C-alpha positions as a Python dict, from the first residue, in 0.01 Angstrom:
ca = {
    (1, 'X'): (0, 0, 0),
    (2, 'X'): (294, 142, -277),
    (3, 'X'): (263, 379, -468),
    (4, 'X'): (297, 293, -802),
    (5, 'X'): (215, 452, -1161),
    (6, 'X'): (-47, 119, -1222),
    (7, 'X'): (-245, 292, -946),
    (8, 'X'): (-578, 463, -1081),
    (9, 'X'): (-669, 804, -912),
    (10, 'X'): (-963, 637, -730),
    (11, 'X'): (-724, 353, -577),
    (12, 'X'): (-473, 661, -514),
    (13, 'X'): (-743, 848, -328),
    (14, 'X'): (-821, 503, -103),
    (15, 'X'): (-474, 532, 55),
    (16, 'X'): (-274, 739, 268),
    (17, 'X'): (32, 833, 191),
    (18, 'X'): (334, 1004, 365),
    (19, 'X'): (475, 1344, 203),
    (20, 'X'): (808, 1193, 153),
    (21, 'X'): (646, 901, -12),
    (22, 'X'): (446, 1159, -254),
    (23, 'X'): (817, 1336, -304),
    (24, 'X'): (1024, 985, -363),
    (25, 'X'): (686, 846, -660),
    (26, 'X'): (728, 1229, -797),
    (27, 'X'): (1098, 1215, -765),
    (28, 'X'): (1103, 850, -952),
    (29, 'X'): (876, 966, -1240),
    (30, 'X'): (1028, 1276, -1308),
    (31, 'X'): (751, 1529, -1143),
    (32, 'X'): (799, 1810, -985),
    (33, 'X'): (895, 1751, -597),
    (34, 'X'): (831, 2143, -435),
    (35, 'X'): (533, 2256, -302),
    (36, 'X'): (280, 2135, -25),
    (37, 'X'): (129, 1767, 1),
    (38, 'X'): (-188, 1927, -156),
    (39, 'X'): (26, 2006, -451),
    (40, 'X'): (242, 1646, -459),
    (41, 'X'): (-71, 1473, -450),
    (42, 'X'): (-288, 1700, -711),
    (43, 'X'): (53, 1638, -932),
    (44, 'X'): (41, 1296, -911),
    (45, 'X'): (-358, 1248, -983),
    (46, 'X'): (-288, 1399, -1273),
    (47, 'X'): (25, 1197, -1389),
    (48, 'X'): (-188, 886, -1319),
    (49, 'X'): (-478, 1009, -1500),
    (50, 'X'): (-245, 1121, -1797),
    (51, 'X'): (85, 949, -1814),
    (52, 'X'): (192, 1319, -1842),
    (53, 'X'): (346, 1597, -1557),
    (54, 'X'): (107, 1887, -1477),
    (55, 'X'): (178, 2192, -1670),
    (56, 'X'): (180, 2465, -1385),
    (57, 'X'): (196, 2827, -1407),
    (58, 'X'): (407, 2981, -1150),
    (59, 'X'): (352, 3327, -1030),
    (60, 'X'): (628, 3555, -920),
    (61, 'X'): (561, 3719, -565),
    (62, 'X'): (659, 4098, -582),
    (63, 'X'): (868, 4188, -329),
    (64, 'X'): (700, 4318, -28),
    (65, 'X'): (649, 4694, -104),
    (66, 'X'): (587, 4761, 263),
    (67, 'X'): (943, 4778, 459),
    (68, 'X'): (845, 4856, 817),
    (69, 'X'): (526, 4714, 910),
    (70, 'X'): (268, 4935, 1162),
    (71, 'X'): (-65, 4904, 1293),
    (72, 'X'): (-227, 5054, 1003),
    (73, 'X'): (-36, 4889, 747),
    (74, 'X'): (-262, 4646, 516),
    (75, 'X'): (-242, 4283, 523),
    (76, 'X'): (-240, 4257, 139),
    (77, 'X'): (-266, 3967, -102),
    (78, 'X'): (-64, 3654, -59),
    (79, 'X'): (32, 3683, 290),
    (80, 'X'): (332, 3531, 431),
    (81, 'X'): (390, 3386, 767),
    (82, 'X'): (721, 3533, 737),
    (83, 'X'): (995, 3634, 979),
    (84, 'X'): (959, 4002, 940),
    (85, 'X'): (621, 3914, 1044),
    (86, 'X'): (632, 3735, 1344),
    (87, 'X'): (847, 3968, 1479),
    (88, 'X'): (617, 4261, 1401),
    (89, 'X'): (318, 4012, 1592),
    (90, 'X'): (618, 3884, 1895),
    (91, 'X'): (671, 4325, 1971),
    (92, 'X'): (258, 4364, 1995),
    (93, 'X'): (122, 4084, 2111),
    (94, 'X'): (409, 3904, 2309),
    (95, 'X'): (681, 3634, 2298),
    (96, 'X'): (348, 3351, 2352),
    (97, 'X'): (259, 3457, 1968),
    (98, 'X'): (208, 3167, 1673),
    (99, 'X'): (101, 3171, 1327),
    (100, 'X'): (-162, 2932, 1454),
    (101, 'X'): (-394, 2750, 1145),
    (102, 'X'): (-676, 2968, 1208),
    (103, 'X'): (-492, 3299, 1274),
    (104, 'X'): (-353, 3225, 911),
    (105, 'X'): (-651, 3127, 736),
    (106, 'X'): (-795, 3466, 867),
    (107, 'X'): (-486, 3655, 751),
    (108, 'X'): (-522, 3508, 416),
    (109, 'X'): (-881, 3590, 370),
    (110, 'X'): (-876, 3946, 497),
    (111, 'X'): (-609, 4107, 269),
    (112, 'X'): (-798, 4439, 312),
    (113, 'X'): (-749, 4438, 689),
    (114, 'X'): (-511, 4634, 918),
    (115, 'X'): (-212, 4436, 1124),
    (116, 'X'): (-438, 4641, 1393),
    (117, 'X'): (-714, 4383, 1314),
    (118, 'X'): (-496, 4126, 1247),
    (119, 'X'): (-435, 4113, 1605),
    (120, 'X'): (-787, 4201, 1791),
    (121, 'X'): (-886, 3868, 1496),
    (122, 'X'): (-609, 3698, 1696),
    (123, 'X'): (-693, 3766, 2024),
    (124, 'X'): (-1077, 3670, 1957),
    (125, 'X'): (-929, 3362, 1775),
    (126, 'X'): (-728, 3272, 2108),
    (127, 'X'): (-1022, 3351, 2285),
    (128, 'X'): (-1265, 3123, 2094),
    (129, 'X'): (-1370, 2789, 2255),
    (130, 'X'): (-1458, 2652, 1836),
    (131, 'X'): (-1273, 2329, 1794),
    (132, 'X'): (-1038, 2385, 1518),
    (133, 'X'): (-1071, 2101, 1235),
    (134, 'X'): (-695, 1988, 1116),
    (135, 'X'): (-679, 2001, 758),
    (136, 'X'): (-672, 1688, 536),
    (137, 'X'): (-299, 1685, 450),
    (138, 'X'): (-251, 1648, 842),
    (139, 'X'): (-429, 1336, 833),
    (140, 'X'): (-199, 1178, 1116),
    (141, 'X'): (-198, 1452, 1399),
    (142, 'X'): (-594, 1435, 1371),
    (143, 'X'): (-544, 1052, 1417),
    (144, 'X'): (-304, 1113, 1675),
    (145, 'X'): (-516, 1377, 1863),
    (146, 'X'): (-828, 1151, 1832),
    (147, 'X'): (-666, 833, 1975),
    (148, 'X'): (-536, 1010, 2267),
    (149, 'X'): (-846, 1169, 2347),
    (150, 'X'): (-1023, 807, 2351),
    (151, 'X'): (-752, 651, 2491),
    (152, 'X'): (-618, 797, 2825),
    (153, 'X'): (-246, 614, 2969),
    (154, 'X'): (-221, 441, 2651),
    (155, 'X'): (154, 566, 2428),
    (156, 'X'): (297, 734, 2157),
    (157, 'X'): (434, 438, 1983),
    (158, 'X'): (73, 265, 2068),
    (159, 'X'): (-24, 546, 1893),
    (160, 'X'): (148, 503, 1584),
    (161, 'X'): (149, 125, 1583),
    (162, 'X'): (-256, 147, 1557),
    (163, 'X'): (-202, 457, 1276),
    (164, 'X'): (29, 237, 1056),
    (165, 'X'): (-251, -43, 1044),
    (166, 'X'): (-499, 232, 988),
    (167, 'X'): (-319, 355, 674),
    (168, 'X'): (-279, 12, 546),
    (169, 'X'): (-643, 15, 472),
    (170, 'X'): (-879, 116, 211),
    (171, 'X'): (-1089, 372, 319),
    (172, 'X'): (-1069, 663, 558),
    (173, 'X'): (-790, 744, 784),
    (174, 'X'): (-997, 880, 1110),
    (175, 'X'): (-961, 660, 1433),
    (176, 'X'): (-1180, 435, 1557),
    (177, 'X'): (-1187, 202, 1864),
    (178, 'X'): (-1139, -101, 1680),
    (179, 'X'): (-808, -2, 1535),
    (180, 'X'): (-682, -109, 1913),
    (181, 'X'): (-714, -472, 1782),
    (182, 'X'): (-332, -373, 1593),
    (183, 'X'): (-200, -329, 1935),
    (184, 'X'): (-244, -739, 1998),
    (185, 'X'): (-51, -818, 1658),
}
């Protein structure tokens, strides 16, 4: 499916589409290109709703008031995964450490919270055997992930070749064994 401006939201909604394909339609109508997927594709609703470009407020970050950050240092609002960051989380934790989805979602919702809690929520995270959910804008590495998991031996590009027919469809993007049947086209 294109993406077009004749689209309705609902039709829009139907379809998957790639980031870069949200960023060329934006780039094409004159809409603002930065931001996540979440953002591209709330943007574009909008313009196809309207005819018009979303009038966004944009909030200045303050510069981090914090220079050296310690174990009892609060997270704050509007936390960055950024590199002053890692490194603080590399020295405690170890080289092994990643701003994993979870580990950030807690971050984010815990502004009140030490970097001390920050990382026993990490470790507990790590330790966790709760199956992580990937979220909606990652649409293709839960496809991925899924069609590996029901299909041992079988490739990457098998892979891919069953998630392009997927996408070509109305509907949802999850896998399912019948989406095999692109692998015999």
């Amino acid at each position: 499916m294109k993406l077009t401006k004749d689209l309705s939201p609902e039709e829009f909604n139907e379809y998957y589409f790639l980031k870069e394909e949200l960023k060329d339609f934006c780039r094409d109508e004159g809409l603002k290109i930065s931001g996540s997927k979440q953002d591209l594709e709330r943007r574009i609703i909008h313009y196809l709703e309207t005819g018009e470009s979303l009038k966004e407020t944009t909030t200045k970050s303050l510069p981090n008031e914090v220079n050296e950050i310690k174990l009892d240092s609060k997270i704050g609002e509007n936390f960055k995964c950024s590199e002053d960051k890692r490194e603080f989380f590399e020295k405690e934790i170890g080289k092994g450490f990643k701003f994993k989805v979870k580990f950030q979602k807690w971050l984010k919702s815990n502004p009140d919270k030490t970097y001390k809690d920050a990382i026993d929520a990490y470790y507990e995270i790590q330790n966790s055997k709760e199956k992580t959910s990937i979220g909606k804008q990652f649409q293709y590495n839960q496809y991925v992930k899924d069609f590996f998991e029901d299909n041992n031996g079988k490739s990457l590009d098998d892979a891919i070749k069953c998630w392009k027919y997927k996408k070509s469809l109305k509907g949802h993007n999850k896998y399912e064994k019948s989406d095999l049947m692109a692998l015999d086209k």
